[in-house]
Coordinates of C-alpha atoms and ligand atoms in Angstrom, one line a residue:
M1 CA -28.9 -13.2 -41.1
A2 CA -26.0 -10.5 -40.2
E3 CA -28.5 -8.1 -38.5
N4 CA -29.7 -10.2 -36.1
L5 CA -26.5 -11.1 -34.8
D6 CA -25.6 -7.9 -34.5
E7 CA -28.5 -7.0 -32.7
K8 CA -27.1 -10.1 -30.7
L9 CA -23.8 -9.1 -29.9
N10 CA -25.6 -5.7 -28.6
E11 CA -27.6 -7.4 -26.5
V12 CA -24.6 -9.2 -24.7
T13 CA -22.8 -7.2 -22.1
V14 CA -19.5 -7.9 -22.2
L15 CA -18.0 -7.1 -18.5
K16 CA -14.8 -6.3 -18.0
N17 CA -12.4 -8.6 -15.7
Y18 CA -9.7 -8.1 -13.6
N19 CA -7.5 -11.5 -12.6
I20 CA -6.3 -11.7 -9.1
V21 CA -3.3 -13.6 -7.8
V22 CA -5.0 -13.7 -3.9
L23 CA -2.5 -15.4 -1.8
R24 CA -4.5 -15.1 2.1
G25 CA -1.2 -16.3 4.3
D26 CA -1.8 -17.5 8.0
G27 CA -2.9 -16.5 11.0
I28 CA -6.3 -13.0 10.7
G29 CA -4.7 -13.3 6.6
P30 CA -8.0 -15.6 5.6
E31 CA -10.8 -14.1 8.0
I32 CA -9.8 -10.4 6.2
V33 CA -9.0 -11.8 3.2
A34 CA -12.5 -12.3 2.9
E35 CA -14.1 -9.1 3.7
A36 CA -11.8 -7.7 1.6
I37 CA -14.0 -10.1 -1.8
K38 CA -17.1 -9.6 0.1
V39 CA -16.4 -6.0 -0.8
L40 CA -15.2 -6.0 -4.3
D41 CA -17.7 -8.5 -6.0
A42 CA -20.3 -5.4 -4.2
A43 CA -17.9 -2.6 -6.1
G44 CA -17.7 -5.1 -9.6
E45 CA -21.6 -5.3 -9.3
R46 CA -22.2 -1.5 -9.0
F47 CA -19.7 -0.7 -11.6
G48 CA -20.6 -3.2 -14.3
F49 CA -16.4 -5.1 -13.8
Q50 CA -15.8 -8.3 -12.7
F51 CA -13.5 -10.7 -10.6
T52 CA -11.9 -14.0 -11.2
Y53 CA -9.6 -15.5 -8.6
D54 CA -7.2 -16.5 -8.4
E55 CA -5.5 -18.6 -4.7
Q56 CA -2.3 -19.5 -4.6
L57 CA -0.6 -20.2 -1.2
M58 CA 2.5 -18.0 0.1
G59 CA 3.9 -18.2 4.0
G60 CA 3.5 -20.2 6.2
C61 CA 0.5 -22.2 4.4
A62 CA 3.1 -22.8 1.4
I63 CA 5.4 -24.1 4.5
D64 CA 3.2 -26.7 5.4
A65 CA 2.2 -27.4 2.0
T66 CA 5.0 -27.3 -0.6
G67 CA 8.1 -27.0 2.5
E68 CA 9.5 -23.7 1.0
P69 CA 7.5 -20.1 1.9
L70 CA 7.3 -18.9 -1.9
P71 CA 6.4 -21.7 -4.2
Q72 CA 7.4 -21.3 -7.7
Q73 CA 3.8 -21.5 -9.0
T74 CA 3.0 -18.5 -7.1
I75 CA 5.3 -17.0 -8.8
D76 CA 4.5 -17.3 -11.9
A77 CA 0.8 -17.0 -10.9
C78 CA 1.8 -13.3 -9.7
K79 CA 3.5 -12.8 -13.2
Q80 CA 0.3 -13.9 -15.1
A81 CA -2.1 -12.0 -13.6
D82 CA -3.4 -8.2 -13.2
S83 CA -3.0 -8.2 -9.2
V84 CA -1.9 -9.8 -6.3
L85 CA -4.0 -9.4 -2.9
L86 CA -2.2 -10.3 -0.2
G87 CA -3.6 -10.9 3.6
A88 CA -0.6 -11.5 6.1
V89 CA 1.8 -14.1 7.2
G90 CA 3.6 -15.8 9.7
G91 CA 3.5 -17.2 13.2
W92 CA 5.0 -19.0 16.3
K93 CA 4.6 -22.4 14.5
W94 CA 7.5 -21.5 11.8
D95 CA 9.3 -19.0 14.6
T96 CA 12.6 -21.7 14.5
L97 CA 12.2 -22.0 11.4
P98 CA 15.8 -20.8 9.5
G99 CA 15.1 -17.3 8.3
S100 CA 15.1 -18.6 3.9
K101 CA 12.7 -20.8 5.3
R102 CA 10.4 -18.7 7.4
P103 CA 7.4 -17.0 6.2
E104 CA 8.5 -14.2 5.8
A105 CA 11.4 -14.8 3.4
G106 CA 8.1 -15.1 0.6
L107 CA 7.8 -11.2 1.6
L108 CA 11.1 -10.0 0.6
G109 CA 11.0 -13.1 -2.6
I110 CA 7.8 -11.8 -4.2
R111 CA 8.9 -8.4 -4.6
S112 CA 12.0 -9.2 -5.8
A113 CA 10.0 -11.7 -8.5
L114 CA 7.4 -9.2 -9.3
G115 CA 10.2 -5.9 -10.0
L116 CA 8.8 -3.8 -6.7
Y117 CA 10.2 -1.0 -7.3
A118 CA 7.8 1.3 -5.9
N119 CA 6.4 1.3 -2.1
L120 CA 2.8 3.7 -1.6
R121 CA 1.1 4.0 2.0
P122 CA -1.1 6.5 2.2
A123 CA -1.8 8.2 5.5
K124 CA -5.5 9.4 5.6
I125 CA -7.3 10.4 8.9
F126 CA -11.0 8.7 9.0
E127 CA -13.3 11.8 10.0
P128 CA -15.7 9.5 12.8
L129 CA -11.8 8.2 14.0
K130 CA -10.4 11.6 14.7
S131 CA -10.2 10.6 17.8
A132 CA -7.3 7.9 18.0
S133 CA -4.9 10.0 16.3
P134 CA -2.2 11.2 18.8
I135 CA -2.0 14.0 16.9
K136 CA -4.3 16.7 18.0
D137 CA -7.6 18.2 15.8
S138 CA -6.4 21.7 15.2
I139 CA -3.4 21.1 14.2
I140 CA -4.7 18.1 11.8
G141 CA -7.6 20.3 10.9
D142 CA -10.4 18.9 8.2
Q143 CA -8.7 16.6 6.4
L144 CA -5.4 14.4 6.7
D145 CA -5.1 12.2 3.1
I146 CA -1.0 11.8 2.9
L147 CA 0.2 9.1 -0.1
V148 CA 4.2 8.4 1.2
V149 CA 5.9 6.9 -2.5
R150 CA 9.0 5.5 -1.3
E151 CA 11.4 4.1 -3.5
L152 CA 12.2 0.0 -2.5
T153 CA 15.1 -1.7 -4.3
G154 CA 18.0 1.0 -4.3
G155 CA 20.2 3.0 -1.9
I156 CA 21.3 1.8 1.1
Y157 CA 19.6 -1.1 1.7
F158 CA 20.9 -2.5 -1.3
G159 CA 24.2 -0.3 -1.5
E160 CA 28.7 -2.4 -1.1
R161 CA 28.2 -2.5 3.1
G162 CA 31.1 -4.7 4.9
R163 CA 33.3 -4.1 8.2
C164 CA 37.0 -2.3 7.2
E165 CA 39.5 -0.2 10.4
K166 CA 38.7 2.7 10.8
N167 CA 41.9 4.7 12.6
G168 CA 43.2 1.6 14.4
A169 CA 39.4 0.4 15.4
P170 CA 37.3 -1.6 13.7
A171 CA 34.1 -0.2 11.6
A172 CA 31.5 -1.1 8.8
Y173 CA 30.1 0.9 6.1
D174 CA 26.7 0.7 3.8
T175 CA 26.5 3.1 0.9
E176 CA 23.8 5.0 -0.2
S177 CA 23.8 4.8 -4.9
Y178 CA 21.2 5.8 -6.7
S179 CA 21.6 5.6 -10.7
V180 CA 19.2 7.9 -13.0
P181 CA 17.2 5.6 -14.1
E182 CA 16.3 4.8 -10.6
I183 CA 15.4 8.1 -9.8
E184 CA 13.2 8.6 -13.0
R185 CA 10.9 6.1 -12.6
I186 CA 10.2 6.7 -8.9
A187 CA 9.2 9.6 -9.7
R188 CA 7.6 9.5 -12.7
V189 CA 5.6 6.9 -10.4
A190 CA 4.5 9.6 -7.9
F191 CA 4.1 12.7 -10.0
D192 CA 1.8 9.8 -11.5
M193 CA -0.1 9.3 -8.1
A194 CA -0.8 12.9 -7.5
M195 CA -2.1 13.9 -11.2
K196 CA -4.4 11.6 -9.8
R197 CA -4.8 13.4 -6.3
G198 CA -3.8 16.8 -5.6
K199 CA -1.5 18.0 -8.1
K200 CA 1.2 18.8 -5.0
L201 CA 4.1 16.6 -4.7
T202 CA 7.0 16.4 -1.9
S203 CA 10.4 15.1 -2.9
V204 CA 12.2 14.5 0.9
D205 CA 16.1 14.2 0.7
K206 CA 19.3 15.5 2.0
A207 CA 21.3 17.5 0.0
N208 CA 22.7 20.0 1.8
V209 CA 24.8 17.0 3.1
L210 CA 24.4 13.6 0.7
E211 CA 26.0 13.5 -2.9
S212 CA 22.6 10.8 -3.9
S213 CA 20.8 13.8 -3.3
R214 CA 22.2 16.1 -4.6
L215 CA 20.9 13.7 -7.8
W216 CA 18.2 12.8 -6.8
R217 CA 17.1 16.3 -6.6
E218 CA 18.0 17.0 -10.1
T219 CA 16.3 13.7 -11.8
V220 CA 13.1 14.8 -9.9
I221 CA 13.3 18.7 -11.2
R222 CA 14.2 17.6 -14.9
I223 CA 11.2 14.9 -14.1
S224 CA 9.0 17.7 -13.2
K225 CA 9.2 19.1 -16.7
E226 CA 6.9 16.7 -17.7
Y227 CA 4.0 16.9 -14.8
P228 CA 3.4 20.7 -15.5
E229 CA -0.1 20.6 -14.0
V230 CA 1.9 19.1 -10.7
E231 CA 3.5 22.0 -8.3
L232 CA 6.5 20.1 -6.7
N233 CA 8.7 21.2 -3.6
H234 CA 11.7 19.8 -2.1
M235 CA 12.3 19.0 1.6
Y236 CA 15.4 18.3 3.1
V237 CA 14.4 14.8 5.7
D238 CA 15.0 16.5 9.1
N239 CA 13.2 19.1 8.4
C240 CA 10.6 16.6 7.0
A241 CA 9.7 14.6 10.1
M242 CA 9.2 17.8 11.6
Q243 CA 6.5 19.3 9.7
L244 CA 4.3 15.6 9.2
V245 CA 3.8 16.6 13.5
R246 CA 3.8 20.3 12.6
N247 CA 1.3 21.0 10.4
P248 CA 0.7 17.3 8.6
A249 CA -1.8 19.1 6.1
Q250 CA 0.6 20.6 3.4
F251 CA 1.2 17.5 2.3
D252 CA -0.2 15.4 -1.2
V253 CA 2.1 12.9 -2.5
I254 CA 5.5 12.5 -0.3
V255 CA 8.6 11.0 -2.8
T256 CA 12.1 9.8 -1.5
S257 CA 14.0 7.1 -0.6
N258 CA 13.8 3.9 0.5
M259 CA 15.7 4.5 3.9
F260 CA 13.7 7.8 4.1
G261 CA 10.9 6.7 2.9
D262 CA 10.9 3.7 5.2
I263 CA 11.1 6.3 7.9
L264 CA 8.9 8.8 7.1
S265 CA 6.6 6.3 6.1
D266 CA 6.1 4.7 9.3
E267 CA 5.4 8.2 10.6
A268 CA 3.3 8.9 8.3
S269 CA 0.6 6.1 9.1
M270 CA 0.9 6.1 12.7
I271 CA -0.5 10.0 12.4
S272 CA -4.2 7.4 12.1
G273 CA -4.0 6.0 14.9
S274 CA -4.8 2.6 14.7
I275 CA -2.3 -0.4 12.9
G276 CA -6.2 -2.6 11.4
M277 CA -6.1 0.8 9.5
L278 CA -3.2 1.0 7.4
A279 CA -3.5 -0.6 3.4
S280 CA 0.0 -1.0 1.3
A281 CA 1.0 -1.2 -2.6
S282 CA 3.4 -2.0 -4.1
L283 CA 4.0 -2.0 -7.8
A284 CA 6.5 -2.8 -10.5
G285 CA 5.4 0.5 -13.0
S286 CA 3.2 -1.4 -15.2
S287 CA -0.7 -2.0 -14.0
L288 CA 1.4 -4.6 -11.4
G289 CA 0.9 -4.7 -8.3
L290 CA 0.5 -6.4 -4.4
Y291 CA -2.0 -5.1 -2.2
E292 CA -1.5 -5.3 1.8
P293 CA -2.3 -3.6 5.0
I294 CA 1.0 -3.2 6.4
H295 CA 0.0 -5.3 9.8
G296 CA 1.2 -8.7 10.8
S297 CA -1.1 -12.1 10.8
A298 CA -1.6 -10.7 13.9
P299 CA -1.2 -14.6 14.8
D300 CA -2.9 -13.7 18.3
I301 CA -6.2 -12.6 17.6
A302 CA -6.6 -15.4 15.0
G303 CA -9.1 -17.1 14.3
Q304 CA -11.7 -15.3 16.9
G305 CA -13.2 -13.2 14.4
I306 CA -12.5 -10.0 15.5
A307 CA -9.2 -9.0 13.4
N308 CA -10.3 -5.3 11.4
P309 CA -10.5 -6.0 7.9
L310 CA -9.9 -2.1 7.0
A311 CA -7.3 -2.5 6.4
T312 CA -7.3 -5.5 3.5
I313 CA -11.0 -3.2 2.3
L314 CA -8.3 -0.6 2.3
S315 CA -5.6 -2.2 0.6
V316 CA -8.4 -3.2 -2.4
A317 CA -9.8 0.3 -2.8
M318 CA -5.8 1.3 -3.6
M319 CA -6.0 -1.8 -5.9
L320 CA -8.8 -0.6 -7.9
R321 CA -7.4 3.4 -8.4
Y322 CA -3.8 2.4 -8.9
S323 CA -3.6 -0.7 -10.8
F324 CA -7.4 -0.9 -12.4
D325 CA -8.4 3.2 -13.3
E326 CA -11.4 2.2 -11.5
A327 CA -10.9 5.6 -9.5
E328 CA -14.5 6.0 -8.8
A329 CA -15.5 2.3 -7.6
A330 CA -12.5 3.1 -5.3
D331 CA -13.9 6.2 -4.3
A332 CA -17.1 4.3 -3.2
I333 CA -15.2 1.4 -0.8
E334 CA -13.5 4.4 0.9
A335 CA -16.8 6.7 1.5
A336 CA -17.9 3.3 2.9
V337 CA -15.6 3.1 5.7
D338 CA -16.0 5.9 6.8
E339 CA -19.8 6.1 6.9
A340 CA -19.2 2.0 8.2
L341 CA -17.0 3.2 10.7
R342 CA -19.5 5.8 12.1
R343 CA -21.9 2.6 13.0
A344 CA -20.2 -0.5 13.9
R345 CA -16.2 -0.8 15.0
T346 CA -14.4 -4.4 15.4
P347 CA -12.4 -4.0 19.3
D348 CA -9.2 -2.7 18.2
I349 CA -11.1 1.0 17.3
K350 CA -13.7 1.0 19.5
E351 CA -15.6 3.9 20.9
D352 CA -18.2 4.3 23.5
G353 CA -21.9 4.5 22.2
I354 CA -20.9 2.7 18.9
P355 CA -21.5 -1.0 18.8
V356 CA -18.9 -3.9 18.3
V357 CA -18.8 -6.4 15.5
S358 CA -17.0 -9.1 13.9
T359 CA -15.2 -9.3 11.5
G360 CA -17.0 -10.7 9.2
E361 CA -20.1 -8.4 9.9
M362 CA -18.4 -4.7 9.4
G363 CA -17.0 -6.7 6.5
D364 CA -21.0 -7.0 5.0
L365 CA -21.3 -3.8 6.1
V366 CA -18.9 -2.5 4.3
A367 CA -20.5 -4.4 0.9
K368 CA -23.7 -2.8 1.6
L369 CA -22.7 0.6 1.7
T370 CA -20.3 0.1 -1.2
A371 CA -22.9 -1.1 -3.2
G372 CA -25.5 1.8 -2.6
E373 CA -27.4 -0.4 -0.5
Ligands
NAD1 P1 1.5 -7.9 13.7 O1 0.4 -6.5 13.5 O2 0.7 -9.1 13.9 O3 0.5 -7.3 15.1 C1 0.8 -6.6 16.2 C2 -0.5 -6.2 17.2 O4 -1.0 -5.5 16.7 C3 -1.2 -7.4 17.5 O5 -1.8 -7.1 18.6 C4 -1.8 -7.1 16.9 O6 -3.6 -8.3 17.2 C5 -2.9 -6.4 16.2 N1 -3.3 -6.0 15.3 C6 -2.5 -6.3 14.0 N2 -3.4 -6.4 12.7 C7 -5.1 -6.2 13.0 C8 -6.2 -6.3 12.4 N3 -6.4 -5.8 11.6 N4 -7.1 -6.1 13.9 C9 -6.5 -6.0 14.7 N5 -5.6 -6.2 15.5 C10 -4.5 -5.7 15.0 O7 2.9 -7.7 14.3 P2 2.9 -8.6 14.8 O8 2.8 -9.3 16.5 O9 5.2 -8.5 15.3 O10 3.7 -10.0 14.3 C11 3.1 -10.8 14.2 C12 3.3 -11.7 12.5 O11 3.0 -11.6 11.3 C13 5.4 -12.7 13.2 O12 5.1 -13.6 12.1 C14 5.7 -11.4 11.2 O13 6.7 -11.8 11.1 C15 4.1 -11.5 10.9 N6 4.7 -10.0 9.8 C16 3.7 -10.1 8.7 C17 3.6 -9.0 8.1 C18 2.9 -9.6 6.2 O14 2.7 -10.3 6.5 N7 3.0 -8.8 5.8 C19 4.5 -7.6 8.4 C20 4.2 -8.0 10.1 C21 4.6 -8.6 10.1

């Protein structure tokens, strides 16, 4: 009897299951998220895991259904989940509502409710899209793949601010301040990312002028002792802004403060040349993360089947890599996107000689290639 049971248990393959809260949002959100889910399922089937999707409301659709951009039920579901996939929120219909009642208030609300203090923005050029980059081929070189890790919940955006008087004239101030634990935790995220990539980390600060930057640098150097395999260097933010366009291939992972990261991640991501290709992740230090394309809900093209789903598809590749440690599946999705770009294009990245396809056709193609067909 016992032997029979053992044999039976051996026959049953229990697949790993990941619970994902899905926030489709508004505008093109539902269209692009549908394609990303196709690709996740294809990756799961090939690499031996599966997903449970829990659909929740955020943004304009949540306002229409409940009167709130971020219902408590959505927050509770996200806190229970292994990860969160977001399309985009916002649209003309809700533009006249007061700030705290607008769809975009849901974005800030969910980031703070989940304690997402690390924002990851990759800037990668896919070979077939090289010509869309504003940077010359000779500068890009063979490969460009940078990850900007930005501190998201501290620094000057959250520091003390106010109006005052200076030399008898009206004045204003904002304060940049970082505590050691805040720097330690973002540094560890960045070192962990570097370990999963090229083992090279550039910490960006303004330590020649700012005391908060000197503390930043000291702390990053101390944390680097925990990661002897990672090569660490430091760069002033003004130099980094210049180096990103002069010699971007020198970077692997960049870690920096909230404000410097805000500016540098936009600069770095634009090297890739197309808003429909840019993914992002926000992490809370645990495996829970919020994954979303950096573009908005594009109400001007919603419902037409012409949106580019690749930024959202690349966001789920990040989810597999950073929340679930499924690097092989993430690599497969990125390789599938690269191949899909050689065979077809959505209208926003169309190129002579390559057929133009719809949102759904692009999703089907990437899913097929991810499945290894
Ligand atoms: P947007 O990113 O939605 O659109 C800018 C331009 O890029 C538009 O012409 C749009 O058609 C195009 N575009 C964007 N994504 C595309 C895609 N995947 N494929 C093809 N073309 C694409 O920015 P916007 O127009 O300034 O904002 C529209 C709405 O989105 C606003 O309500 C804004 O507040 C909101 N928004 C939301 C987020 C988010 O949910 N994270 C981010 C930014 C803006």
